[in-house]
CSV table of N, CA, C and O in Angstrom, one decimal:
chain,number,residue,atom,x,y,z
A,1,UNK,N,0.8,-1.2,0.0
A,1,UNK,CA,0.0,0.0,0.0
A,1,UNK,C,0.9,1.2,0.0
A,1,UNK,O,1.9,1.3,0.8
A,2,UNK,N,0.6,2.4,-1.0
A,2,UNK,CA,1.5,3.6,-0.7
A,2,UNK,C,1.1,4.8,-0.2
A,2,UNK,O,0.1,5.3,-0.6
A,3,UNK,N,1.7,5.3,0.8
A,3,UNK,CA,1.4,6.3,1.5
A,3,UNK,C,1.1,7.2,1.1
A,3,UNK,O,1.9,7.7,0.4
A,4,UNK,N,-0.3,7.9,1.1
A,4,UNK,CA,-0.7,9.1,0.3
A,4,UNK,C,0.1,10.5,0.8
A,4,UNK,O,0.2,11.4,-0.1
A,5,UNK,N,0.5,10.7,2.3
A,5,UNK,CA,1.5,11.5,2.1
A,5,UNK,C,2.8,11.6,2.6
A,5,UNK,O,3.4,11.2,3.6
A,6,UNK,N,3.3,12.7,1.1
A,6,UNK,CA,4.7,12.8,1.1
A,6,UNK,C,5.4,13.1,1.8
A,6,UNK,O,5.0,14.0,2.6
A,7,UNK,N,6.8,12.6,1.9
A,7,UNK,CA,7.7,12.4,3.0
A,7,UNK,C,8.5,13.8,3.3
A,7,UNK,O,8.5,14.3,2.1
A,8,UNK,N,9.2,14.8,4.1
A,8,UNK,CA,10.1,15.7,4.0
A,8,UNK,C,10.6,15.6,3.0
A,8,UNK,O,10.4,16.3,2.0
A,9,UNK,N,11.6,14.4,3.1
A,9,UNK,CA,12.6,14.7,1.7
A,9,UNK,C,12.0,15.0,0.5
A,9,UNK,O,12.1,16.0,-0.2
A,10,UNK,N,11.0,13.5,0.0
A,10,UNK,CA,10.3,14.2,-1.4
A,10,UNK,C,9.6,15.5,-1.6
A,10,UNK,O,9.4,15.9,-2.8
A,11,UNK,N,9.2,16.2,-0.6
A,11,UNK,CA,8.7,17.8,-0.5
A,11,UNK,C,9.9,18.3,-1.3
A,11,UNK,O,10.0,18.6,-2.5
A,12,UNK,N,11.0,18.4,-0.1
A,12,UNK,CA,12.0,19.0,-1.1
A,12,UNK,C,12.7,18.5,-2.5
A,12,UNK,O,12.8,19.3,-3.4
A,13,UNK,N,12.9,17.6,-2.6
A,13,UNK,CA,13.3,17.5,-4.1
A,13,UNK,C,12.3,17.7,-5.1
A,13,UNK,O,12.5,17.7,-6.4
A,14,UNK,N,11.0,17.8,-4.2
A,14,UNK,CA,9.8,17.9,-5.8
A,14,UNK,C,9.3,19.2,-6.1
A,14,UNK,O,8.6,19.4,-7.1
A,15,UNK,N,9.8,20.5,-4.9
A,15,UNK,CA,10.1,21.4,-5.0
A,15,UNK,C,11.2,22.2,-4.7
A,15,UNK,O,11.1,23.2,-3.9
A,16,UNK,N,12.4,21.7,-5.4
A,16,UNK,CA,13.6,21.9,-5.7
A,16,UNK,C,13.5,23.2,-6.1
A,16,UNK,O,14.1,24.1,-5.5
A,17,UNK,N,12.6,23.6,-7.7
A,17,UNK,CA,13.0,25.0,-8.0
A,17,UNK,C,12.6,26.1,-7.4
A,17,UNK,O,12.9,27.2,-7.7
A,18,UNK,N,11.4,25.5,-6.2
A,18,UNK,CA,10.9,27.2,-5.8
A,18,UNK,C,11.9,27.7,-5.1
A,18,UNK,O,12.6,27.0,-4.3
A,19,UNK,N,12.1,29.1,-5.2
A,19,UNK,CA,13.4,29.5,-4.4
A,19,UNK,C,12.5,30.5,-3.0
A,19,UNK,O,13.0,30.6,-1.9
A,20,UNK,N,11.2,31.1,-3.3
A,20,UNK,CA,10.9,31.7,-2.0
A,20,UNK,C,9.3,31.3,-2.6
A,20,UNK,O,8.6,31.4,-3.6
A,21,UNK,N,9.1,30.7,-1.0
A,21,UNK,CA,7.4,30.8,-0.2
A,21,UNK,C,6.9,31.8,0.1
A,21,UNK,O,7.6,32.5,0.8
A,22,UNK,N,5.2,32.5,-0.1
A,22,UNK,CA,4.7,33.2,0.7
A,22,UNK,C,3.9,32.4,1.5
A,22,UNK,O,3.7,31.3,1.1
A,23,UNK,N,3.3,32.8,2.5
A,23,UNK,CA,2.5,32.4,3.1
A,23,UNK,C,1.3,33.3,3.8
A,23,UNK,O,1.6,34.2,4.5
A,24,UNK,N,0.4,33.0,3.5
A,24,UNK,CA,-0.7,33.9,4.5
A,24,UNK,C,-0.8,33.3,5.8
A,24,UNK,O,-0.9,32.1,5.9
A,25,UNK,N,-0.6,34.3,7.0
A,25,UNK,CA,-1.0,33.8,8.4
A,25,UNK,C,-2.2,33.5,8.6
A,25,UNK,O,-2.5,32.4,9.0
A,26,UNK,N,-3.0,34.6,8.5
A,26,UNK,CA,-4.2,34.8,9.0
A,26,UNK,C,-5.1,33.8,8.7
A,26,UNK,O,-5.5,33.9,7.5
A,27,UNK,N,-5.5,32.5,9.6
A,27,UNK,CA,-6.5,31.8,9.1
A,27,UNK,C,-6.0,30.8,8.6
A,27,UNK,O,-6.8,29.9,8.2
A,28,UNK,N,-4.5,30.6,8.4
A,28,UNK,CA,-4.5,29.7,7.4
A,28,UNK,C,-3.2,28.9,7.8
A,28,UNK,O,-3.3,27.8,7.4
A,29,UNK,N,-1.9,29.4,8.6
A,29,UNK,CA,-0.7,28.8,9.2
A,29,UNK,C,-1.3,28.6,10.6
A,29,UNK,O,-0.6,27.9,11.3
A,30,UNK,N,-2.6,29.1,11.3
A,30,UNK,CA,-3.4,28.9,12.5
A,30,UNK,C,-4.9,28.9,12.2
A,30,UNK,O,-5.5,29.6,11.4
A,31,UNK,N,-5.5,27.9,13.0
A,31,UNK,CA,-7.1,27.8,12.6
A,31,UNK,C,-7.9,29.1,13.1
A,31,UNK,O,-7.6,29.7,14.2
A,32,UNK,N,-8.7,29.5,12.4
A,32,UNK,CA,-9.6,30.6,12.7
A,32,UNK,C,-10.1,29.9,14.7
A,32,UNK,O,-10.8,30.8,15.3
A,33,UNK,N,-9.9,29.3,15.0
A,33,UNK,CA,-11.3,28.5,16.0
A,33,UNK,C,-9.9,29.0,17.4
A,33,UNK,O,-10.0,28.6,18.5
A,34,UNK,N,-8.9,29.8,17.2
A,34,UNK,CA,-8.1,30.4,17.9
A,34,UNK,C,-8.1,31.4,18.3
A,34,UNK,O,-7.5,31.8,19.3
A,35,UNK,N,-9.2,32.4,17.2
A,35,UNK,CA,-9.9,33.9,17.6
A,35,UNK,C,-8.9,34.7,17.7
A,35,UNK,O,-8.9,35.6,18.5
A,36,UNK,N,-8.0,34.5,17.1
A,36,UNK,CA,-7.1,35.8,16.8
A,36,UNK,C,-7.6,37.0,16.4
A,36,UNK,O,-7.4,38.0,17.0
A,37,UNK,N,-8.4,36.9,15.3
A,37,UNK,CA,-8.6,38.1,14.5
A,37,UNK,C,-10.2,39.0,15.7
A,37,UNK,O,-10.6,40.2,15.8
A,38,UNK,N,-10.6,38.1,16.1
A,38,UNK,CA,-11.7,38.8,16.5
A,38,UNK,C,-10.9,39.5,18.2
A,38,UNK,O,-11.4,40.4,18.9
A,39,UNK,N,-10.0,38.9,18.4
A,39,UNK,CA,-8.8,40.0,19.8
A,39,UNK,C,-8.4,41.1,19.2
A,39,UNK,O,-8.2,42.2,19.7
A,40,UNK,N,-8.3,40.6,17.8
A,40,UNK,CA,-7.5,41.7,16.9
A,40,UNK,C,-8.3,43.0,17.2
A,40,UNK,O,-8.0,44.0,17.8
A,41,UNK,N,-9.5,42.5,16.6
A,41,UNK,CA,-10.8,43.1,16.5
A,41,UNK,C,-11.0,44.2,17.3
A,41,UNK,O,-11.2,45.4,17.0
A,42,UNK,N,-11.1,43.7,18.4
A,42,UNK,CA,-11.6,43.8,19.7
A,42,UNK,C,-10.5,45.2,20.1
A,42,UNK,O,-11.0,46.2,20.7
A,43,UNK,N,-9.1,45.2,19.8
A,43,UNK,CA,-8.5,45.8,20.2
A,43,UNK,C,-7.8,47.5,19.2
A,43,UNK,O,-7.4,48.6,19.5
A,44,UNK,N,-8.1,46.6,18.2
A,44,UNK,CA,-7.8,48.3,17.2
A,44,UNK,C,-9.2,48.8,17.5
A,44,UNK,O,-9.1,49.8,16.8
A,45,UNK,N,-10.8,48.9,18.2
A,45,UNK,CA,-11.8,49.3,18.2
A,45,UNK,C,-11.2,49.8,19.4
A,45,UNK,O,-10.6,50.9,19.3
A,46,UNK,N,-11.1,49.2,20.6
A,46,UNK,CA,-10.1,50.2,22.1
A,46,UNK,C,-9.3,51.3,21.7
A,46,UNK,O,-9.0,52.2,22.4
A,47,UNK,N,-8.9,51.0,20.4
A,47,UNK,CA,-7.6,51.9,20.4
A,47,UNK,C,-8.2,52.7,19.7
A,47,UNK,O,-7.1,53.3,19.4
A,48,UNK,N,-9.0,53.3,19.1
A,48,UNK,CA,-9.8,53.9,18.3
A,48,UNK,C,-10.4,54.8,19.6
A,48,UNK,O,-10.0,55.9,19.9
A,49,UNK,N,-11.2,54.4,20.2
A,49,UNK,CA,-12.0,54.9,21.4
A,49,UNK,C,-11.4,55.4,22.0
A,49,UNK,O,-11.8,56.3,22.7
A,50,UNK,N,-9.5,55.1,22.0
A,50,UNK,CA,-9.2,55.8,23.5
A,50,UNK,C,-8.1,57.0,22.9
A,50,UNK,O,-7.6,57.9,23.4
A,51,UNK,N,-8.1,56.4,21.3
A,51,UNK,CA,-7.2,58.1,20.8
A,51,UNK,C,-8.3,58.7,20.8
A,51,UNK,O,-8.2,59.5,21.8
A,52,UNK,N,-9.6,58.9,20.2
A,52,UNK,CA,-10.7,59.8,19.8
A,52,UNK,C,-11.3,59.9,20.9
A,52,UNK,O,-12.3,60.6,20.6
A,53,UNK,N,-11.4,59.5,22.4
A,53,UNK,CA,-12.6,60.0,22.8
A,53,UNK,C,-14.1,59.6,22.2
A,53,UNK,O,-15.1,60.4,22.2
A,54,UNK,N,-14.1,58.1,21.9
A,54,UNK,CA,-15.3,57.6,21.3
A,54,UNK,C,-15.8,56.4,21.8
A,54,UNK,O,-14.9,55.6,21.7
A,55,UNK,N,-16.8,56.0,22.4
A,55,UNK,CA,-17.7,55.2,23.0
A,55,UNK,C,-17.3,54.0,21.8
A,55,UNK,O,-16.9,54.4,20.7
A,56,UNK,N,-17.3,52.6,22.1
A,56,UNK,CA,-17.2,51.5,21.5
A,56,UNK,C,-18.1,51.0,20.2
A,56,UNK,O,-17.7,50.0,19.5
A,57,UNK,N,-19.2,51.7,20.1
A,57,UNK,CA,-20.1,51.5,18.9
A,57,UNK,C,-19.4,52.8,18.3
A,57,UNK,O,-18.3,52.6,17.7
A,58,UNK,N,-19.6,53.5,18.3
A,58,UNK,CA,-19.1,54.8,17.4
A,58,UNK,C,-17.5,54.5,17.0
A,58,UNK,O,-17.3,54.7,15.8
A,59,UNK,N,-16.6,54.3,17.6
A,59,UNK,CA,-15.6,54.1,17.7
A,59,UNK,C,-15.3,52.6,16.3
A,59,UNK,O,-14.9,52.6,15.2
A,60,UNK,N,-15.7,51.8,17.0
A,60,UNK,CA,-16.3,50.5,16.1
A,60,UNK,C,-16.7,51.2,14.5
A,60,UNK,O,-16.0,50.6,13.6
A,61,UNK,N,-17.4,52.0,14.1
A,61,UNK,CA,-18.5,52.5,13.3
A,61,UNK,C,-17.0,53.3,12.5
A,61,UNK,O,-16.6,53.2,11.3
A,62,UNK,N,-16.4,54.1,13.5
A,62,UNK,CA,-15.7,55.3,12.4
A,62,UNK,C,-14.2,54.0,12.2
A,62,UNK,O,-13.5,54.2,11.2
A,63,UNK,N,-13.8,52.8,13.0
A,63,UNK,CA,-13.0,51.4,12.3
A,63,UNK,C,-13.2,50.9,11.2
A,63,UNK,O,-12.2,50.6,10.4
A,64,UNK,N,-14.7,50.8,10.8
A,64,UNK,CA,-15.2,50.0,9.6
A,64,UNK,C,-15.0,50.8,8.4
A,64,UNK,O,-14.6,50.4,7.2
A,65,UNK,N,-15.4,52.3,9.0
A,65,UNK,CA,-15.2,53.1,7.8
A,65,UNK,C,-14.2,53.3,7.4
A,65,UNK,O,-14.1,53.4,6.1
A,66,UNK,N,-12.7,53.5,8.4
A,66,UNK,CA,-11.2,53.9,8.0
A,66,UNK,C,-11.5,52.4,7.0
A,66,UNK,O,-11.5,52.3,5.8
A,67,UNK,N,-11.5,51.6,7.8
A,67,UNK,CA,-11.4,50.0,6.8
A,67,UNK,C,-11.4,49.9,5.6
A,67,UNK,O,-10.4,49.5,5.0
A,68,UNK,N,-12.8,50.3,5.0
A,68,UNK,CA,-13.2,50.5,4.0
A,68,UNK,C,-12.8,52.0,3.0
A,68,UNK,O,-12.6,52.1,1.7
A,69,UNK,N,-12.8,52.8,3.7
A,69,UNK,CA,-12.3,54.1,2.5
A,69,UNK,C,-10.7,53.9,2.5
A,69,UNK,O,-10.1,54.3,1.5
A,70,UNK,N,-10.0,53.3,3.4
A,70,UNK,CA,-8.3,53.5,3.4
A,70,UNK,C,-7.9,51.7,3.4
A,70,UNK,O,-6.7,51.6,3.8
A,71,UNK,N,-8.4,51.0,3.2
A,71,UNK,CA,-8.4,49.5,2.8
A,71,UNK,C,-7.6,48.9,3.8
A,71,UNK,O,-7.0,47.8,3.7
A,72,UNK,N,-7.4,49.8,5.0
A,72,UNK,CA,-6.8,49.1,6.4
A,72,UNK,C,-7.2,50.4,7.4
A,72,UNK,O,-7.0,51.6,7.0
A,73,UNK,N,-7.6,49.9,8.5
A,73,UNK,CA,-8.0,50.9,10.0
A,73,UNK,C,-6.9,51.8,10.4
A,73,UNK,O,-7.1,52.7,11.2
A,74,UNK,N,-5.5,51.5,9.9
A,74,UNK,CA,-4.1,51.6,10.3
A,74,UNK,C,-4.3,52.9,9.5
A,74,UNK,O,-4.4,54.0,10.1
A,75,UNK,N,-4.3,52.7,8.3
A,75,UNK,CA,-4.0,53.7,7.4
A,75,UNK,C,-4.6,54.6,7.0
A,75,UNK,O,-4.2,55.4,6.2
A,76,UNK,N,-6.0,54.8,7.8
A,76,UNK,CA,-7.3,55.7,8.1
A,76,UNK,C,-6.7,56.6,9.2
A,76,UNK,O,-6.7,57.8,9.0
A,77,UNK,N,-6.2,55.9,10.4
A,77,UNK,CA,-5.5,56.2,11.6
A,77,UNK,C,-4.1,57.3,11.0
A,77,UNK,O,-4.2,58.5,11.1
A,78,UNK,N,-3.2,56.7,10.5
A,78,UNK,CA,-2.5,57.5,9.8
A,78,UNK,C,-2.4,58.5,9.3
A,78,UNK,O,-1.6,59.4,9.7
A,79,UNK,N,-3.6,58.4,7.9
A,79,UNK,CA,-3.9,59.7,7.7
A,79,UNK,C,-4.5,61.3,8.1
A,79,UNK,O,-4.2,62.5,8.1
A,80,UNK,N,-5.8,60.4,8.6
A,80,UNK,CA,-6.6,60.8,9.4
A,80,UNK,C,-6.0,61.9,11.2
A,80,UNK,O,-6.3,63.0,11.5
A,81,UNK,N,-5.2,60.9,11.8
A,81,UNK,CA,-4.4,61.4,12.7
A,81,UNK,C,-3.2,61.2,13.3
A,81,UNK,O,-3.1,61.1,14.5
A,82,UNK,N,-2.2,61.1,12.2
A,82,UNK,CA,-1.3,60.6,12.3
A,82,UNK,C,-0.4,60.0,12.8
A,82,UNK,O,0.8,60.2,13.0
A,83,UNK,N,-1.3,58.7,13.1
A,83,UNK,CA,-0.9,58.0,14.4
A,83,UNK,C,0.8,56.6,14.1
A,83,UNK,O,1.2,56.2,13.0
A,84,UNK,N,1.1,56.5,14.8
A,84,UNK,CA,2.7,55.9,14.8
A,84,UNK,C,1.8,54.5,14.4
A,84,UNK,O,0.8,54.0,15.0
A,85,UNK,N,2.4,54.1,13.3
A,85,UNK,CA,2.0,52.7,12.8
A,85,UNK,C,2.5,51.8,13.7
A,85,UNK,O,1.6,50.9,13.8
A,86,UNK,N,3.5,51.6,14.5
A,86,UNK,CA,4.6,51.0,15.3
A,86,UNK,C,3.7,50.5,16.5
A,86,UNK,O,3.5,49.3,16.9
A,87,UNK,N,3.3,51.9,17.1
A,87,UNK,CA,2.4,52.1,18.2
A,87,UNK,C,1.5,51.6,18.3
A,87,UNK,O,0.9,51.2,19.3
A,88,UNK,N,1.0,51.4,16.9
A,88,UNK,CA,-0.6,50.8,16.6
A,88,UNK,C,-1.2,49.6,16.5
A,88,UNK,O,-2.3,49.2,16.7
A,89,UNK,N,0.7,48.8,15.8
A,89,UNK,CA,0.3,47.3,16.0
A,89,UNK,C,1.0,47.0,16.9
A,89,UNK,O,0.9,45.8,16.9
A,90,UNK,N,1.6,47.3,17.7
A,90,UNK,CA,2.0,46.8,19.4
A,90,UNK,C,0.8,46.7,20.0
A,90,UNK,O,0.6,45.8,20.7
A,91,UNK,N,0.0,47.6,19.8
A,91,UNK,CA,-1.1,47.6,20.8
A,91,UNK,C,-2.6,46.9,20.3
A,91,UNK,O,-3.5,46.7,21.1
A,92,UNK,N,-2.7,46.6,19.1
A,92,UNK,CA,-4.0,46.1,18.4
A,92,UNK,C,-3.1,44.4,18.6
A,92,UNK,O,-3.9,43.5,18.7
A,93,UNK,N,-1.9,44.1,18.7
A,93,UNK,CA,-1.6,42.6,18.4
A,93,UNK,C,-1.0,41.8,20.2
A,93,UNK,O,-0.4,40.8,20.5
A,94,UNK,N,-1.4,42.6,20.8
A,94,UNK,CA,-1.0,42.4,22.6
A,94,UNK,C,-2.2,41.6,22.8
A,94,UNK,O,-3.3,42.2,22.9
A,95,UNK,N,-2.2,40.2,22.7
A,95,UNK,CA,-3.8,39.7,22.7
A,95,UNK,C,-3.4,38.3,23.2
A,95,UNK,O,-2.2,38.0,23.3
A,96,UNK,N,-4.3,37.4,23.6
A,96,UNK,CA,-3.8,35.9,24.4
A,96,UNK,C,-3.7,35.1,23.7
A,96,UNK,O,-4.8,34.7,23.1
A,97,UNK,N,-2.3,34.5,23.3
A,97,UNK,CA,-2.3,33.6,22.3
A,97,UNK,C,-2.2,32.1,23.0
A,97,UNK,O,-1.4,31.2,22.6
A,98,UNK,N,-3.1,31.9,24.0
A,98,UNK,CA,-3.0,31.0,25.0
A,98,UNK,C,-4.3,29.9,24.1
A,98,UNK,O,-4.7,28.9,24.7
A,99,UNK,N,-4.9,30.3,22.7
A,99,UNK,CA,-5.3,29.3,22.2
A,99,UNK,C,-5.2,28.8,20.7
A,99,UNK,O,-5.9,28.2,19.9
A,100,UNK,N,-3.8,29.4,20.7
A,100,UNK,CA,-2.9,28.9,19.1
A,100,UNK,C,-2.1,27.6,20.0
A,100,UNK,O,-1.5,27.7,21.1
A,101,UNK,N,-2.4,26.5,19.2
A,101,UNK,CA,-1.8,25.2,19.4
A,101,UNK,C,-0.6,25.1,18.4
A,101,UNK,O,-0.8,25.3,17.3
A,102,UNK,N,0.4,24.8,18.8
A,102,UNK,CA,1.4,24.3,18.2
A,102,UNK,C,1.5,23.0,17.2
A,102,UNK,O,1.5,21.8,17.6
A,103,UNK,N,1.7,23.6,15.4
A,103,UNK,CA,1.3,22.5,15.0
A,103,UNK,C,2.8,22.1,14.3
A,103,UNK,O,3.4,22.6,13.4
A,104,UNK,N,3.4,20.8,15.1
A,104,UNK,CA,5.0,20.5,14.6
A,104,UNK,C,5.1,19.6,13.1
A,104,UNK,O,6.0,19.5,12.4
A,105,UNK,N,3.7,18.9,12.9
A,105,UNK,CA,3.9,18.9,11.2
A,105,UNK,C,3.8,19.4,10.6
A,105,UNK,O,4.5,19.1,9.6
A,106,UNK,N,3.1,20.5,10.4
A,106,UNK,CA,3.0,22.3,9.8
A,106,UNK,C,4.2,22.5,9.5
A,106,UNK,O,4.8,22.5,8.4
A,107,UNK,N,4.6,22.7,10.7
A,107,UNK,CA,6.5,23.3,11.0
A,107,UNK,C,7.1,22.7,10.6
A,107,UNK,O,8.0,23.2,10.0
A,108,UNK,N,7.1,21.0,10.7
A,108,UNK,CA,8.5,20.3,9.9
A,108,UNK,C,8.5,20.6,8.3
A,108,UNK,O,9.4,20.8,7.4
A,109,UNK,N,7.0,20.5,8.3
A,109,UNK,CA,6.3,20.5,6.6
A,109,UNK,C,6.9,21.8,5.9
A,109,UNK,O,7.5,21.5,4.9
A,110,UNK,N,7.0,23.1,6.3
A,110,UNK,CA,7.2,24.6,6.0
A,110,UNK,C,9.0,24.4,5.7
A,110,UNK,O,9.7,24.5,4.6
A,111,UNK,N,9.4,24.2,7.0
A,111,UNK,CA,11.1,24.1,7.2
A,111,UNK,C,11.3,23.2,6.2
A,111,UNK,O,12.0,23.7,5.4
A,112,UNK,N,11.0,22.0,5.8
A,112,UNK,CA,11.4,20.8,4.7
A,112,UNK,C,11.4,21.8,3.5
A,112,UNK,O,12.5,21.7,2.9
A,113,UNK,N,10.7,22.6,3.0
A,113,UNK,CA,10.8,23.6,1.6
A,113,UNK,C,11.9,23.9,1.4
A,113,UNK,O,12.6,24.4,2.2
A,114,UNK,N,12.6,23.4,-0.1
A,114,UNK,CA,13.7,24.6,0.3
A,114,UNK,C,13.4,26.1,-0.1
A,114,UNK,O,12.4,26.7,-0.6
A,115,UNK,N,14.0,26.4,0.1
A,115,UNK,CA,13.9,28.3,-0.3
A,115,UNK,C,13.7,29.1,1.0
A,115,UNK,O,13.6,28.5,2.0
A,116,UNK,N,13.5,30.9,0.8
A,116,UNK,CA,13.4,31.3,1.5
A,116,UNK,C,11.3,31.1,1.6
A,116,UNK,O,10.5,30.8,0.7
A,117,UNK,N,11.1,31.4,3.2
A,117,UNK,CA,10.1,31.5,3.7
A,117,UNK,C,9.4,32.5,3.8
A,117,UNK,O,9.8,32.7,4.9
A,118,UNK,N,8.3,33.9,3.6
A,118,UNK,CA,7.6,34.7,4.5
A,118,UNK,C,6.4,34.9,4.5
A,118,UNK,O,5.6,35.0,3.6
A,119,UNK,N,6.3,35.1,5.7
A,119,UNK,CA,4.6,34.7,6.7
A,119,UNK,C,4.2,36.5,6.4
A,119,UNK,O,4.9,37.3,6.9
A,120,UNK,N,3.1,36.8,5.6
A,120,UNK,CA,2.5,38.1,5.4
A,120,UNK,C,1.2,37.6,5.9
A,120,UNK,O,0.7,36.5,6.1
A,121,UNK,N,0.6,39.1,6.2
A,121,UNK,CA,-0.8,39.1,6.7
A,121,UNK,C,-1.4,40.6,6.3
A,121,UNK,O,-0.8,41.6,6.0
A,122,UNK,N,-2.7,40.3,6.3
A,122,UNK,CA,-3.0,41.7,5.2
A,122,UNK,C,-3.6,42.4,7.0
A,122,UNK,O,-3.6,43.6,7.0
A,123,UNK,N,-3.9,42.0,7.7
A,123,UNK,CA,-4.4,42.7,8.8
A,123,UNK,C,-4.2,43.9,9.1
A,123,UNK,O,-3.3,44.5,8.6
A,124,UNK,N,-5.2,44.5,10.1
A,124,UNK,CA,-5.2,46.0,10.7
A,124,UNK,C,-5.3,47.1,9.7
A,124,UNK,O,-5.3,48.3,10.1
């Protein structure tokens, strides 16, 4: 009977010529059922409220909109009031990652690639 999956080594030799990986984080190197994005959530809406002086629905309300007219809350924030991008994801990504499980075939699976690796995320 043959094993339907492939071993480290044949990963690498059968993708020999890729020289670089991307990867999407969000959702997809971690299961959604770990609620990252909704701490995410949870926390660029605080941070909204507590630069502006805005109650949590309204605050929420003027997030959705930077969201949507500036295609990230960051970049609404930015323009809008020139807020330290730096400052903004230190404080929107400070969240409990006390229910991301560590997945070590994932990780052997990724590291077996050869090439370079990088983990992007369209977030915030």
């Amino acid at each position: 009977m043959m094993n339907a999956t492939p071993r480290a080594p044949d990963l690498a030799r059968d993708f020999a010529h890729v020289d670089c990986w991307v990867f999407d984080l969000d959702n997809t190197l971690y299961s959604h059922e770990a609620q990252v994005w909704p701490q995410v959530g949870d926390r660029i809406t605080l941070y909204v409220a507590e630069l502006l002086g805005l109650d949590g629905l309204s605050a929420q309300a003027l997030q959705k909109y930077y969201y949507h007219h500036y295609g990230t809350t960051l970049r609404g924030l930015m323009e809008e009031h020139g807020v330290d991008p730096h400052e903004f994801l230190a404080f929107a990504h400070d969240i409990d990652l006390a229910l991301l499980d560590a997945n070590q075939e994932l990780g052997d699976a990724i590291a077996a690639l050869p090439g370079r690796k990088l983990v992007l995320t369209n977030g915030s």
